CSV table of C-alpha atoms in Angstrom, one decimal:
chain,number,residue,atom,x,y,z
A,16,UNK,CA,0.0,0.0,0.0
A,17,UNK,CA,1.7,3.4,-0.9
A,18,UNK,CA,1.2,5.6,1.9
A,19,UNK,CA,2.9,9.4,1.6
A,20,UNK,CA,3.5,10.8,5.3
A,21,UNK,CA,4.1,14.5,5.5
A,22,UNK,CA,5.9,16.0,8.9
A,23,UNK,CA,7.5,19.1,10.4
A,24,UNK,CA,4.5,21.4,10.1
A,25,UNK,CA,4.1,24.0,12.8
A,26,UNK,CA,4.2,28.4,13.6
A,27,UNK,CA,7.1,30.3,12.5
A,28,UNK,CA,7.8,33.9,12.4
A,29,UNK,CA,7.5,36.0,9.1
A,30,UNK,CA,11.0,36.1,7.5
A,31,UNK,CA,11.3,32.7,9.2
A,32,UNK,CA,12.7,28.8,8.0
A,33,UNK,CA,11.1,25.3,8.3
A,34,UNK,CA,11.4,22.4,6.9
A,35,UNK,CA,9.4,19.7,5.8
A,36,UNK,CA,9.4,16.3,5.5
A,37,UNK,CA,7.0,13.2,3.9
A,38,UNK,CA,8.3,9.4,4.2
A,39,UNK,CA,7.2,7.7,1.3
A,40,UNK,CA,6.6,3.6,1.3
A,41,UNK,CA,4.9,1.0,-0.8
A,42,UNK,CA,6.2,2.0,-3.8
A,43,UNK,CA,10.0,2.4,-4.9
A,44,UNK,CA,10.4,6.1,-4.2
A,45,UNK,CA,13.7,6.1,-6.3
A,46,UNK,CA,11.9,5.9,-9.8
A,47,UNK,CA,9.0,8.5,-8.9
A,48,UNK,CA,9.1,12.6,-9.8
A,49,UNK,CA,7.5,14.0,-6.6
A,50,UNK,CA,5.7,17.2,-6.0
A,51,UNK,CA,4.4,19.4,-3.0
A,52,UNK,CA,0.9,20.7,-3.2
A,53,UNK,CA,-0.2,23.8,-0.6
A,54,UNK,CA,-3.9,24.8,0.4
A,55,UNK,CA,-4.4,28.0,2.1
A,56,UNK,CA,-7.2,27.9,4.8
A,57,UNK,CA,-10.4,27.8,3.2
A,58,UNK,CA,-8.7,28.2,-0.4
A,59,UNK,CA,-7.9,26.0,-3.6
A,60,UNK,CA,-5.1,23.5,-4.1
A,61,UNK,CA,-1.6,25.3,-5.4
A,62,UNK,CA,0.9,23.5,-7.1
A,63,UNK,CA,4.6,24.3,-5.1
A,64,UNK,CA,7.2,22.0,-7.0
A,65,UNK,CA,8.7,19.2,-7.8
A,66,UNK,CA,11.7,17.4,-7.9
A,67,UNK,CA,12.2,14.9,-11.0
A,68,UNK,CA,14.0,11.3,-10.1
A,69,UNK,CA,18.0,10.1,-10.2
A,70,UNK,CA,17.7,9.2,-14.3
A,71,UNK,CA,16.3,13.0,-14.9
A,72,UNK,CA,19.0,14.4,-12.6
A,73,UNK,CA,16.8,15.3,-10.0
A,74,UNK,CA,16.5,18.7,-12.0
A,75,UNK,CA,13.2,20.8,-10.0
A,76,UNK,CA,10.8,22.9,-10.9
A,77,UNK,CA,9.0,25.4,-8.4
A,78,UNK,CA,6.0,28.0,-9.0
A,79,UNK,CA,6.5,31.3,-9.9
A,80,UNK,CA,5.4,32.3,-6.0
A,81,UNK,CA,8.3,30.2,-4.3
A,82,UNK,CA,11.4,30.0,-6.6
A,83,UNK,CA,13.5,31.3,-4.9
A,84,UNK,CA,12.9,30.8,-1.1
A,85,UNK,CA,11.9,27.4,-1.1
A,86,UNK,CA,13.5,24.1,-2.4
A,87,UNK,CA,12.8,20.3,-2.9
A,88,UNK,CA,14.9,18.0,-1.9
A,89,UNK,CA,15.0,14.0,-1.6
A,90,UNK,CA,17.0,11.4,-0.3
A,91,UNK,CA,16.1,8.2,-2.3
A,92,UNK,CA,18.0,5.7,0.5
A,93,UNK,CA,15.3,7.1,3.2
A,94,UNK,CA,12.6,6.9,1.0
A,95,UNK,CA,11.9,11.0,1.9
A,96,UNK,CA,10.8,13.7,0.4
A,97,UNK,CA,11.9,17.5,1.6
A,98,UNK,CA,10.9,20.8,1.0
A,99,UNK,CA,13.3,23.6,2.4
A,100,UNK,CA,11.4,27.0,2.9
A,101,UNK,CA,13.6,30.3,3.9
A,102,UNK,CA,12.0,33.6,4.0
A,103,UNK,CA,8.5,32.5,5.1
A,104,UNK,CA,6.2,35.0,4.6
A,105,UNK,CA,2.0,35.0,6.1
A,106,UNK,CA,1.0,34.1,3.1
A,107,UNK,CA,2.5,30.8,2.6
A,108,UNK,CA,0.0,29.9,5.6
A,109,UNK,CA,-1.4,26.6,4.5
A,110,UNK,CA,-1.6,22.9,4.7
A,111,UNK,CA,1.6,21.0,2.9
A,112,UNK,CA,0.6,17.9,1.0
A,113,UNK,CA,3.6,15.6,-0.9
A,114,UNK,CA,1.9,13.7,-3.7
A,115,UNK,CA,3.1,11.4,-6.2
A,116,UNK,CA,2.6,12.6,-9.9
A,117,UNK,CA,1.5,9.2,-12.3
A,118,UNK,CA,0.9,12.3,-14.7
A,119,UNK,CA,-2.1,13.3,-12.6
A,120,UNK,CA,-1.6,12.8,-8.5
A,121,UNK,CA,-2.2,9.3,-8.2
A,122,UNK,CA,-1.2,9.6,-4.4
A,123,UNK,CA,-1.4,12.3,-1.5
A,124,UNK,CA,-0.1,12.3,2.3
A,125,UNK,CA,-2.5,13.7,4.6
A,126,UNK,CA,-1.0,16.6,5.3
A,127,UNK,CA,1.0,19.5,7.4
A,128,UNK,CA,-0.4,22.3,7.9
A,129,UNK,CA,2.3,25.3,8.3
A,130,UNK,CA,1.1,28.7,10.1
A,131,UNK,CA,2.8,31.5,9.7
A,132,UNK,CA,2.6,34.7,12.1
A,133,UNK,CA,3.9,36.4,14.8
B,25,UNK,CA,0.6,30.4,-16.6
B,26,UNK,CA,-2.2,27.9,-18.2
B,27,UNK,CA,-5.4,29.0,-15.8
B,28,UNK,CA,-7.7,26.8,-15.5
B,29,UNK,CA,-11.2,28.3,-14.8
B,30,UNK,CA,-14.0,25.9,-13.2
B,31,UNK,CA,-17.8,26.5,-13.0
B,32,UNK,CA,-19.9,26.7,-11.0
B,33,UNK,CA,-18.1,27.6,-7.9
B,34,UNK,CA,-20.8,26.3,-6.2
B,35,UNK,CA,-23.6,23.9,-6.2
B,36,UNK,CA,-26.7,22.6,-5.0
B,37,UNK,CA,-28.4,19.8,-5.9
B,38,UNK,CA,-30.2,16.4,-4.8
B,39,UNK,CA,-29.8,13.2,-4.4
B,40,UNK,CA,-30.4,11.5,-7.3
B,41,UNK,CA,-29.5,14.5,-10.0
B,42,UNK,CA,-27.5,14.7,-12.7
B,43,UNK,CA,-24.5,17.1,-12.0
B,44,UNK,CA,-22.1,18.3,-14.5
B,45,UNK,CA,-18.9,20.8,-13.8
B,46,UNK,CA,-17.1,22.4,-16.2
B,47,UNK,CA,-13.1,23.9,-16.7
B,48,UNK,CA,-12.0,25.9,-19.0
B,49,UNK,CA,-8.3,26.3,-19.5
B,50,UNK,CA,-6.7,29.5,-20.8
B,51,UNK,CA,-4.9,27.3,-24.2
B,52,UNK,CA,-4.8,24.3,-25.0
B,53,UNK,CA,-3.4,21.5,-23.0
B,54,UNK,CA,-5.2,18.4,-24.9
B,55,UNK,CA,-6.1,15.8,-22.5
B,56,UNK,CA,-3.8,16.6,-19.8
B,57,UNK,CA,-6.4,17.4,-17.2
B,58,UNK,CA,-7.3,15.5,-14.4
B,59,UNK,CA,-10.5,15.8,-11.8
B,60,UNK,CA,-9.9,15.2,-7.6
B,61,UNK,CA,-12.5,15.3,-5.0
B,62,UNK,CA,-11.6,16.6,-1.9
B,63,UNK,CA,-14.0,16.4,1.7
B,64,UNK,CA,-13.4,18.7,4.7
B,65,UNK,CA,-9.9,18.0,6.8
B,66,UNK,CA,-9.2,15.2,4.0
B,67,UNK,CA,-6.4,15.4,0.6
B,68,UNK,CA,-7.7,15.3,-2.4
B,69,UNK,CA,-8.4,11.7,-4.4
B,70,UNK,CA,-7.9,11.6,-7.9
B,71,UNK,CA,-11.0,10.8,-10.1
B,72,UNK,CA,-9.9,10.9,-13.8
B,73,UNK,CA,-7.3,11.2,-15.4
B,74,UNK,CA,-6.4,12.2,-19.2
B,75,UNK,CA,-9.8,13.9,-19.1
B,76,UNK,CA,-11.9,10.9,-19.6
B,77,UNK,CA,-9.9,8.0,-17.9
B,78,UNK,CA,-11.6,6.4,-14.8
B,79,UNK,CA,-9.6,5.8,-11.8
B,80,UNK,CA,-9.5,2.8,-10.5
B,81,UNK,CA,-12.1,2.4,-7.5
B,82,UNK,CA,-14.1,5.5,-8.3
B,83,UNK,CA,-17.6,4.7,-9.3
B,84,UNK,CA,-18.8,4.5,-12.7
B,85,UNK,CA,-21.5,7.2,-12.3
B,86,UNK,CA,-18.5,9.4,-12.4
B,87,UNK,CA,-17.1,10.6,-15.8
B,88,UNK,CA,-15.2,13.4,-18.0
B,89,UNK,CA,-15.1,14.8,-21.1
B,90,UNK,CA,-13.4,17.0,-23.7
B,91,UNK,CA,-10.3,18.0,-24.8
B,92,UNK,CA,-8.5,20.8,-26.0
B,93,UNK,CA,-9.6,23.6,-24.0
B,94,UNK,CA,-13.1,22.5,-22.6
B,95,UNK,CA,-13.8,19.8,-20.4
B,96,UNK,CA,-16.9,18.6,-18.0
B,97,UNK,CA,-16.7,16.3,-15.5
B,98,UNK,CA,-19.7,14.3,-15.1
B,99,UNK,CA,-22.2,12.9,-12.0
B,100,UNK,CA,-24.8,10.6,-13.5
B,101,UNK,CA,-26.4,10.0,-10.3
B,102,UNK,CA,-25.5,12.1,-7.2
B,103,UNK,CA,-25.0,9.9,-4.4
B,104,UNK,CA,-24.5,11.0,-0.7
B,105,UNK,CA,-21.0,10.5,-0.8
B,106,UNK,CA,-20.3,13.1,-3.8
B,107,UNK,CA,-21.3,16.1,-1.5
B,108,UNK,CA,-17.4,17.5,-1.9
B,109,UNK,CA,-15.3,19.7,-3.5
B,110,UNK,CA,-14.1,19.1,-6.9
B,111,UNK,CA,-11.1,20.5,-8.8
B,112,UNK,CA,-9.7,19.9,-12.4
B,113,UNK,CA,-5.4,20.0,-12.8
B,114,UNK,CA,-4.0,20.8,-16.1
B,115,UNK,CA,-0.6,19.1,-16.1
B,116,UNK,CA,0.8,20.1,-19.4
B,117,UNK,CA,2.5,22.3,-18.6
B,118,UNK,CA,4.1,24.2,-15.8
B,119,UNK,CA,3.2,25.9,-13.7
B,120,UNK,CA,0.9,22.5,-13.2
B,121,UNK,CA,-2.7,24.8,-12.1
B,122,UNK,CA,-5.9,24.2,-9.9
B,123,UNK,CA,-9.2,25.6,-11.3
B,124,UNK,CA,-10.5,27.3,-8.4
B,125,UNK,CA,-13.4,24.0,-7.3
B,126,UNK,CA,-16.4,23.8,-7.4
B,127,UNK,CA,-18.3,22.8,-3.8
B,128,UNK,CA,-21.0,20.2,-4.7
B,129,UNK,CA,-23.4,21.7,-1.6
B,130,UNK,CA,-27.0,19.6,-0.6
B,131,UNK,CA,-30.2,21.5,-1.9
């Protein structure tokens, strides 16, 4: 059963750093691009990045609205997924999904949500 | 940016009725479009897939239509479990976008 499990959510300060994490398992995380998905409280689903796999040089690709300050990372031996965000600002409030693109996002983790605010 | 642009935004309808959403995306992306349903507190679970393709699991009295720049997804039947939000995803290009959902609400 593939199961995506996000973690590292939490408050941090405007101007601030956190860093997530999603253990990936019942799949071979090794041969899969992976994205990170955001949804602002009460809002629609925004695309963040994703990172492409070991044969496509795990080149990334981020949206307009994060290049820059965040970045997607993995380590294929721990089966994990990362995303790096610097320079947080209120806006990037929102729940952090990781989800496997099969073209469309076959698969989803539950979840982090991430609040920023002072 | 492709921007995808769903209607209604909202909803209401019965058990029973026949429910049809539609996207429209800013160019063409051919069948690169995919539907999710997302409930309250939950992630999103992906419908369809290449616009028309049925996931595996989802019930048959969901389906979707269209290409190019114009698609519908269907509800044949509205069943108590399809009270959600829905979005379509145009992954053709990037920026991969949302539409904006459309909340299936109980009339």
């Amino acid at each position: 059963e593939v199961q995506l499990v996000e973690s590292g959510g939490g408050l941090v300060q405007p101007g601030g750093s956190l860093r997530l994490s999603c253990a990936a398992s019942g799949f071979t995380f090794s041969d899969h691009y992976m994205d990170w998905v955001r949804q602002a409280p009460g809002k629609g689903l925004e695309w963040v990045g994703r990172t492409r796999n070991k044969a496509d040089s795990y080149t990334t690709e981020y949206a307009a609205s994060v290049k820059g300050r965040f970045s997607i990372s993995r380590d294929d031996s721990k089966n994990s997924l990362y995303l790096q965000m610097n320079s947080l600002k209120t806006e990037d409030t929102a729940v952090y999904y990781c989800a496997r693109p099969n073209s469309s996002f076959d698969y989803w983790g539950q979840g982090t949500l991430v609040t920023v605010s002072s | 940016d492709i921007q995808m642009t769903q209607s209604p935004s909202t909803l209401s309808a019965s058990v029973g009725d026949r429910v049809t959403i539609t996207c429209r995306a800013s160019q063409s992306i051919s069948s690169w479009l995919a539907w999710y349903q997302q409930k309250p507190g939950k992630a999103p679970k992906l419908l369809i897939c290449t616009a028309s393709s049925l996931e595996s699991g989802v019930p048959s009295r969901f389906s979707g239509s269209g290409s190019g720049t114009e698609f519908t997804l269907t509800i044949s039947s509205l069943q108590p479990d399809d009270f959600a939000t829905y979005y379509c995803q145009q992954y053709s290009s990037y920026p991969l976008t949302f539409g904006g959902g459309t909340k299936v609400e109980i009339k």
